[in-house]
PDB file of C-alpha atoms in Angstrom:
ATOM      1  CA  MET A   1      -8.696 -35.101 155.251  1.00  0.00           C
ATOM      2  CA  ALA A   2     -11.094 -33.523 157.730  1.00  0.00           C
ATOM      3  CA  ASP A   3     -11.349 -36.568 159.988  1.00  0.00           C
ATOM      4  CA  ASP A   4      -9.277 -36.643 163.151  1.00  0.00           C
ATOM      5  CA  LEU A   5      -6.702 -39.424 162.824  1.00  0.00           C
ATOM      6  CA  SER A   6      -5.486 -39.406 166.442  1.00  0.00           C
ATOM      7  CA  ALA A   7      -7.417 -42.619 167.229  1.00  0.00           C
ATOM      8  CA  VAL A   8      -5.810 -44.253 164.180  1.00  0.00           C
ATOM      9  CA  ALA A   9      -2.377 -43.139 165.365  1.00  0.00           C
ATOM     10  CA  HIS A  10      -3.076 -44.614 168.797  1.00  0.00           C
ATOM     11  CA  PHE A  11      -4.169 -47.894 167.232  1.00  0.00           C
ATOM     12  CA  LEU A  12      -1.046 -48.104 165.063  1.00  0.00           C
ATOM     13  CA  TYR A  13       1.107 -47.883 168.181  1.00  0.00           C
ATOM     14  CA  GLU A  14      -1.165 -50.404 169.885  1.00  0.00           C
ATOM     15  CA  ALA A  15      -0.876 -52.793 166.937  1.00  0.00           C
ATOM     16  CA  GLY A  16       2.895 -52.658 167.270  1.00  0.00           C
ATOM     17  CA  THR A  17       2.622 -54.468 170.596  1.00  0.00           C
ATOM     18  CA  LEU A  18       1.689 -57.615 168.651  1.00  0.00           C
ATOM     19  CA  LYS A  19       5.281 -57.767 167.436  1.00  0.00           C
ATOM     20  CA  HIS A  20       6.263 -58.498 171.049  1.00  0.00           C
ATOM     21  CA  ALA A  21       3.230 -60.564 172.134  1.00  0.00           C
ATOM     22  CA  ARG A  22       4.143 -64.260 172.132  1.00  0.00           C
ATOM     23  CA  ARG A  23       1.859 -67.113 171.105  1.00  0.00           C
ATOM     24  CA  THR A  24       1.518 -68.638 174.561  1.00  0.00           C
ATOM     25  CA  GLY A  25       0.305 -72.143 173.700  1.00  0.00           C
ATOM     26  CA  TRP A  26       3.786 -73.056 172.486  1.00  0.00           C
ATOM     27  CA  TRP A  27       5.175 -72.630 176.004  1.00  0.00           C
ATOM     28  CA  MET A  28       3.312 -75.827 176.936  1.00  0.00           C
ATOM     29  CA  ALA A  29       5.223 -77.588 174.154  1.00  0.00           C
ATOM     30  CA  GLY A  30       8.480 -76.363 175.706  1.00  0.00           C
ATOM     31  CA  VAL A  31       9.195 -73.665 173.114  1.00  0.00           C
ATOM     32  CA  ARG A  32      11.094 -70.982 175.030  1.00  0.00           C
ATOM     33  CA  ASP A  33      10.736 -68.121 172.535  1.00  0.00           C
ATOM     34  CA  PRO A  34       7.685 -68.747 170.349  1.00  0.00           C
ATOM     35  CA  GLU A  35       6.745 -66.570 167.407  1.00  0.00           C
ATOM     36  CA  SER A  36       4.861 -63.354 167.987  1.00  0.00           C
ATOM     37  CA  VAL A  37       1.205 -62.806 167.237  1.00  0.00           C
ATOM     38  CA  ALA A  38       2.270 -60.411 164.444  1.00  0.00           C
ATOM     39  CA  GLU A  39       4.536 -63.025 162.854  1.00  0.00           C
ATOM     40  CA  HIS A  40       1.711 -65.535 163.014  1.00  0.00           C
ATOM     41  CA  ALA A  41      -0.764 -63.096 161.447  1.00  0.00           C
ATOM     42  CA  TRP A  42       1.609 -62.265 158.589  1.00  0.00           C
ATOM     43  CA  ARG A  43       2.071 -65.854 157.463  1.00  0.00           C
ATOM     44  CA  THR A  44      -1.613 -66.596 158.123  1.00  0.00           C
ATOM     45  CA  SER A  45      -2.465 -63.807 155.671  1.00  0.00           C
ATOM     46  CA  LEU A  46      -0.217 -65.291 152.993  1.00  0.00           C
ATOM     47  CA  ILE A  47      -1.721 -68.722 153.511  1.00  0.00           C
ATOM     48  CA  ALA A  48      -5.262 -67.296 153.445  1.00  0.00           C
ATOM     49  CA  SER A  49      -4.641 -65.705 150.054  1.00  0.00           C
ATOM     50  CA  ILE A  50      -3.300 -69.008 148.682  1.00  0.00           C
ATOM     51  CA  ILE A  51      -6.147 -71.123 150.030  1.00  0.00           C
ATOM     52  CA  ALA A  52      -8.760 -68.620 148.838  1.00  0.00           C
ATOM     53  CA  LYS A  53      -7.328 -68.412 145.325  1.00  0.00           C
ATOM     54  CA  LEU A  54      -7.268 -72.194 145.000  1.00  0.00           C
ATOM     55  CA  GLU A  55     -10.774 -72.504 146.522  1.00  0.00           C
ATOM     56  CA  GLY A  56     -12.258 -69.921 144.108  1.00  0.00           C
ATOM     57  CA  ALA A  57     -12.780 -67.310 146.833  1.00  0.00           C
ATOM     58  CA  ASP A  58     -11.438 -63.737 146.910  1.00  0.00           C
ATOM     59  CA  PRO A  59      -7.764 -63.991 147.971  1.00  0.00           C
ATOM     60  CA  SER A  60      -7.516 -60.301 148.830  1.00  0.00           C
ATOM     61  CA  ARG A  61     -10.527 -60.487 151.124  1.00  0.00           C
ATOM     62  CA  ALA A  62      -9.287 -63.665 152.818  1.00  0.00           C
ATOM     63  CA  ALA A  63      -5.865 -62.092 153.435  1.00  0.00           C
ATOM     64  CA  PHE A  64      -7.555 -58.904 154.718  1.00  0.00           C
ATOM     65  CA  LEU A  65      -9.562 -60.980 157.200  1.00  0.00           C
ATOM     66  CA  ALA A  66      -6.451 -62.857 158.312  1.00  0.00           C
ATOM     67  CA  VAL A  67      -4.498 -59.637 158.905  1.00  0.00           C
ATOM     68  CA  TRP A  68      -7.080 -58.586 161.477  1.00  0.00           C
ATOM     69  CA  HIS A  69      -8.001 -61.987 162.971  1.00  0.00           C
ATOM     70  CA  ASP A  70      -5.907 -61.627 166.138  1.00  0.00           C
ATOM     71  CA  SER A  71      -5.749 -57.827 166.374  1.00  0.00           C
ATOM     72  CA  GLN A  72      -7.778 -57.914 169.591  1.00  0.00           C
ATOM     73  CA  GLU A  73      -4.881 -59.614 171.340  1.00  0.00           C
ATOM     74  CA  THR A  74      -3.286 -56.214 171.897  1.00  0.00           C
ATOM     75  CA  ARG A  75      -5.819 -55.930 174.741  1.00  0.00           C
ATOM     76  CA  THR A  76      -6.544 -59.526 175.722  1.00  0.00           C
ATOM     77  CA  GLY A  77      -3.181 -61.175 175.175  1.00  0.00           C
ATOM     78  CA  ASP A  78      -2.914 -64.511 173.450  1.00  0.00           C
ATOM     79  CA  VAL A  79      -5.131 -66.745 175.553  1.00  0.00           C
ATOM     80  CA  ASN A  80      -4.362 -70.353 174.692  1.00  0.00           C
ATOM     81  CA  TYR A  81      -6.914 -73.166 174.751  1.00  0.00           C
ATOM     82  CA  LEU A  82      -6.138 -74.216 178.307  1.00  0.00           C
ATOM     83  CA  GLY A  83      -6.427 -70.615 179.510  1.00  0.00           C
ATOM     84  CA  LYS A  84      -9.816 -70.255 177.831  1.00  0.00           C
ATOM     85  CA  LYS A  85     -11.066 -73.094 180.007  1.00  0.00           C
ATOM     86  CA  TYR A  86     -10.577 -70.923 183.106  1.00  0.00           C
ATOM     87  CA  SER A  87     -11.301 -67.412 181.932  1.00  0.00           C
ATOM     88  CA  SER A  88     -14.207 -65.922 180.106  1.00  0.00           C
ATOM     89  CA  GLU A  89     -13.197 -65.142 176.595  1.00  0.00           C
ATOM     90  CA  ALA A  90     -13.416 -61.514 175.556  1.00  0.00           C
ATOM     91  CA  ASN A  91     -15.721 -61.066 172.594  1.00  0.00           C
ATOM     92  CA  PRO A  92     -13.495 -60.118 169.617  1.00  0.00           C
ATOM     93  CA  GLU A  93     -16.228 -57.892 168.209  1.00  0.00           C
ATOM     94  CA  ASP A  94     -16.536 -55.951 171.478  1.00  0.00           C
ATOM     95  CA  VAL A  95     -12.777 -55.523 171.733  1.00  0.00           C
ATOM     96  CA  THR A  96     -12.629 -54.331 168.118  1.00  0.00           C
ATOM     97  CA  ALA A  97     -15.411 -51.806 168.785  1.00  0.00           C
ATOM     98  CA  ASP A  98     -13.330 -50.370 171.644  1.00  0.00           C
ATOM     99  CA  GLN A  99     -10.155 -50.386 169.555  1.00  0.00           C
ATOM    100  CA  THR A 100     -11.794 -48.495 166.684  1.00  0.00           C
ATOM    101  CA  ALA A 101     -13.729 -45.977 168.784  1.00  0.00           C
ATOM    102  CA  GLY A 102     -12.951 -42.459 167.606  1.00  0.00           C
ATOM    103  CA  MET A 103     -11.574 -43.554 164.246  1.00  0.00           C
ATOM    104  CA  PRO A 104     -13.160 -42.159 161.081  1.00  0.00           C
ATOM    105  CA  GLU A 105     -16.369 -44.159 160.663  1.00  0.00           C
ATOM    106  CA  VAL A 106     -15.451 -45.412 157.201  1.00  0.00           C
ATOM    107  CA  LEU A 107     -12.389 -47.088 158.719  1.00  0.00           C
ATOM    108  CA  ALA A 108     -13.955 -48.179 162.019  1.00  0.00           C
ATOM    109  CA  SER A 109     -16.916 -49.824 160.330  1.00  0.00           C
ATOM    110  CA  THR A 110     -14.655 -51.624 157.872  1.00  0.00           C
ATOM    111  CA  VAL A 111     -12.558 -53.128 160.671  1.00  0.00           C
ATOM    112  CA  ARG A 112     -15.616 -54.033 162.750  1.00  0.00           C
ATOM    113  CA  ASP A 113     -17.191 -55.713 159.702  1.00  0.00           C
ATOM    114  CA  LEU A 114     -14.004 -57.679 158.992  1.00  0.00           C
ATOM    115  CA  VAL A 115     -13.812 -59.035 162.503  1.00  0.00           C
ATOM    116  CA  ALA A 116     -17.532 -59.876 162.514  1.00  0.00           C
ATOM    117  CA  GLU A 117     -17.183 -61.703 159.203  1.00  0.00           C
ATOM    118  CA  TYR A 118     -14.201 -63.716 160.441  1.00  0.00           C
ATOM    119  CA  GLU A 119     -15.977 -64.624 163.676  1.00  0.00           C
ATOM    120  CA  ALA A 120     -19.204 -65.629 161.887  1.00  0.00           C
ATOM    121  CA  LYS A 121     -17.348 -68.327 159.897  1.00  0.00           C
ATOM    122  CA  GLU A 122     -19.863 -68.145 157.062  1.00  0.00           C
ATOM    123  CA  THR A 123     -18.312 -66.555 153.980  1.00  0.00           C
ATOM    124  CA  PRO A 124     -15.898 -68.514 151.770  1.00  0.00           C
ATOM    125  CA  GLU A 125     -13.205 -65.949 152.574  1.00  0.00           C
ATOM    126  CA  ALA A 126     -13.707 -66.315 156.333  1.00  0.00           C
ATOM    127  CA  ILE A 127     -13.581 -70.085 156.041  1.00  0.00           C
ATOM    128  CA  CYS A 128     -10.337 -69.833 154.056  1.00  0.00           C
ATOM    129  CA  ALA A 129      -8.859 -67.361 156.567  1.00  0.00           C
ATOM    130  CA  ARG A 130      -9.790 -69.634 159.480  1.00  0.00           C
ATOM    131  CA  ASP A 131      -8.203 -72.618 157.733  1.00  0.00           C
ATOM    132  CA  ALA A 132      -5.121 -70.481 157.155  1.00  0.00           C
ATOM    133  CA  ASP A 133      -4.947 -69.799 160.899  1.00  0.00           C
ATOM    134  CA  LYS A 134      -4.979 -73.541 161.608  1.00  0.00           C
ATOM    135  CA  LEU A 135      -2.566 -74.350 158.786  1.00  0.00           C
ATOM    136  CA  GLU A 136      -0.108 -71.702 159.980  1.00  0.00           C
ATOM    137  CA  CYS A 137      -0.209 -73.221 163.464  1.00  0.00           C
ATOM    138  CA  MET A 138       0.432 -76.648 161.974  1.00  0.00           C
ATOM    139  CA  LEU A 139       3.301 -75.333 159.880  1.00  0.00           C
ATOM    140  CA  GLN A 140       4.826 -73.570 162.887  1.00  0.00           C
ATOM    141  CA  GLY A 141       4.522 -76.832 164.813  1.00  0.00           C
ATOM    142  CA  ILE A 142       6.368 -78.699 162.055  1.00  0.00           C
ATOM    143  CA  GLU A 143       9.149 -76.102 162.234  1.00  0.00           C
ATOM    144  CA  TYR A 144       9.337 -76.287 166.030  1.00  0.00           C
ATOM    145  CA  LYS A 145       9.430 -80.084 165.893  1.00  0.00           C
ATOM    146  CA  ALA A 146      12.329 -79.863 163.429  1.00  0.00           C
ATOM    147  CA  GLN A 147      14.109 -77.712 166.035  1.00  0.00           C
ATOM    148  CA  GLY A 148      13.726 -80.514 168.584  1.00  0.00           C
ATOM    149  CA  TYR A 149      10.460 -79.624 170.276  1.00  0.00           C
ATOM    150  CA  GLU A 150       8.849 -83.079 170.055  1.00  0.00           C
ATOM    151  CA  ASN A 151       5.767 -81.925 172.027  1.00  0.00           C
ATOM    152  CA  ALA A 152       4.793 -79.744 169.062  1.00  0.00           C
ATOM    153  CA  GLN A 153       3.299 -82.900 167.493  1.00  0.00           C
ATOM    154  CA  ARG A 154       0.098 -82.283 169.478  1.00  0.00           C
ATOM    155  CA  TRP A 155      -0.362 -78.910 167.765  1.00  0.00           C
ATOM    156  CA  ILE A 156       0.441 -80.421 164.377  1.00  0.00           C
ATOM    157  CA  ASP A 157      -2.172 -83.136 164.812  1.00  0.00           C
ATOM    158  CA  ASN A 158      -4.849 -80.889 166.317  1.00  0.00           C
ATOM    159  CA  SER A 159      -4.432 -78.228 163.647  1.00  0.00           C
ATOM    160  CA  ARG A 160      -4.481 -80.781 160.816  1.00  0.00           C
ATOM    161  CA  GLY A 161      -7.681 -82.294 162.171  1.00  0.00           C
ATOM    162  CA  ARG A 162      -9.507 -78.961 162.223  1.00  0.00           C
ATOM    163  CA  LEU A 163      -8.985 -78.001 158.563  1.00  0.00           C
ATOM    164  CA  VAL A 164     -12.201 -77.878 156.520  1.00  0.00           C
ATOM    165  CA  THR A 165     -11.294 -76.748 153.004  1.00  0.00           C
ATOM    166  CA  GLU A 166     -10.065 -79.251 150.444  1.00  0.00           C
ATOM    167  CA  THR A 167      -7.119 -76.984 149.634  1.00  0.00           C
ATOM    168  CA  GLY A 168      -6.193 -76.631 153.304  1.00  0.00           C
ATOM    169  CA  GLN A 169      -6.248 -80.389 153.775  1.00  0.00           C
ATOM    170  CA  ARG A 170      -4.238 -81.047 150.610  1.00  0.00           C
ATOM    171  CA  LEU A 171      -1.719 -78.364 151.526  1.00  0.00           C
ATOM    172  CA  ALA A 172      -1.392 -79.843 155.032  1.00  0.00           C
ATOM    173  CA  ASP A 173      -0.581 -83.221 153.492  1.00  0.00           C
ATOM    174  CA  GLU A 174       2.077 -81.611 151.296  1.00  0.00           C
ATOM    175  CA  LEU A 175       3.605 -79.772 154.232  1.00  0.00           C
ATOM    176  CA  LEU A 176       3.742 -82.988 156.235  1.00  0.00           C
ATOM    177  CA  SER A 177       5.488 -84.792 153.385  1.00  0.00           C
ATOM    178  CA  HIS A 178       8.295 -82.216 153.083  1.00  0.00           C
ATOM    179  CA  GLY A 179      11.118 -81.157 155.345  1.00  0.00           C
ATOM    180  CA  SER A 180      11.332 -77.570 156.506  1.00  0.00           C
ATOM    181  CA  LEU A 181      14.468 -77.014 154.407  1.00  0.00           C
ATOM    182  CA  ASP A 182      13.369 -78.799 151.238  1.00  0.00           C
ATOM    183  CA  TRP A 183      12.625 -75.387 149.679  1.00  0.00           C
ATOM    184  CA  LEU A 184      16.271 -74.357 150.195  1.00  0.00           C
ATOM    185  CA  ARG A 185      17.618 -77.563 148.683  1.00  0.00           C
ATOM    186  CA  ALA A 186      15.351 -77.075 145.664  1.00  0.00           C
ATOM    187  CA  ALA A 187      16.413 -73.435 145.270  1.00  0.00           C
ATOM    188  CA  LEU A 188      20.062 -74.483 145.327  1.00  0.00           C
ATOM    189  CA  GLY A 189      19.469 -77.300 142.872  1.00  0.00           C
ATOM    190  CA  GLU A 190      20.386 -79.979 145.415  1.00  0.00           C
ATOM    191  CA  LYS A 191      18.883 -83.438 145.467  1.00  0.00           C
ATOM    192  CA  PRO A 192      16.271 -84.104 148.171  1.00  0.00           C
ATOM    193  CA  ALA A 193      17.646 -85.460 151.429  1.00  0.00           C
TER     194      ALA A 193
END
């Protein structure tokens, strides 16, 4: 390959910082060690593929969008909703343009287009990916609440109320009707608690 990949190498190291970047909104709910942005993005991508498949959209594209949806947070940090009230929000498309500068154009333009599509909220895949982001937050809130963080209920309720796809809403109802360990009981052949 004739293209210089040094900018890609730099970005891959940069992306690794998301494994250590915490989702800061959970601190307000009292969660001492919330999940990382990378952990959130991974499960969001799985959820996006599920929602998209059931909504008749392209699951691969929805998952691809979800993988990149918070990639800008390597440079901005995870600014929670309260923080956004007091600081001007960095434009994700501008941050992505800086992150991809110097990369082979075929790659840089793909990433820039993905972020722009997600931010525009217009394609079925972007809508599914955005619902996946909310559903993952709701699911994480359910898990934190099961660990004793009662204040997570606010995130559960807010996330549930912002879902727009039928599949996202139905899946939210299912998640709310099950315990976080029901999957384990089922896998072991135990009766529900």
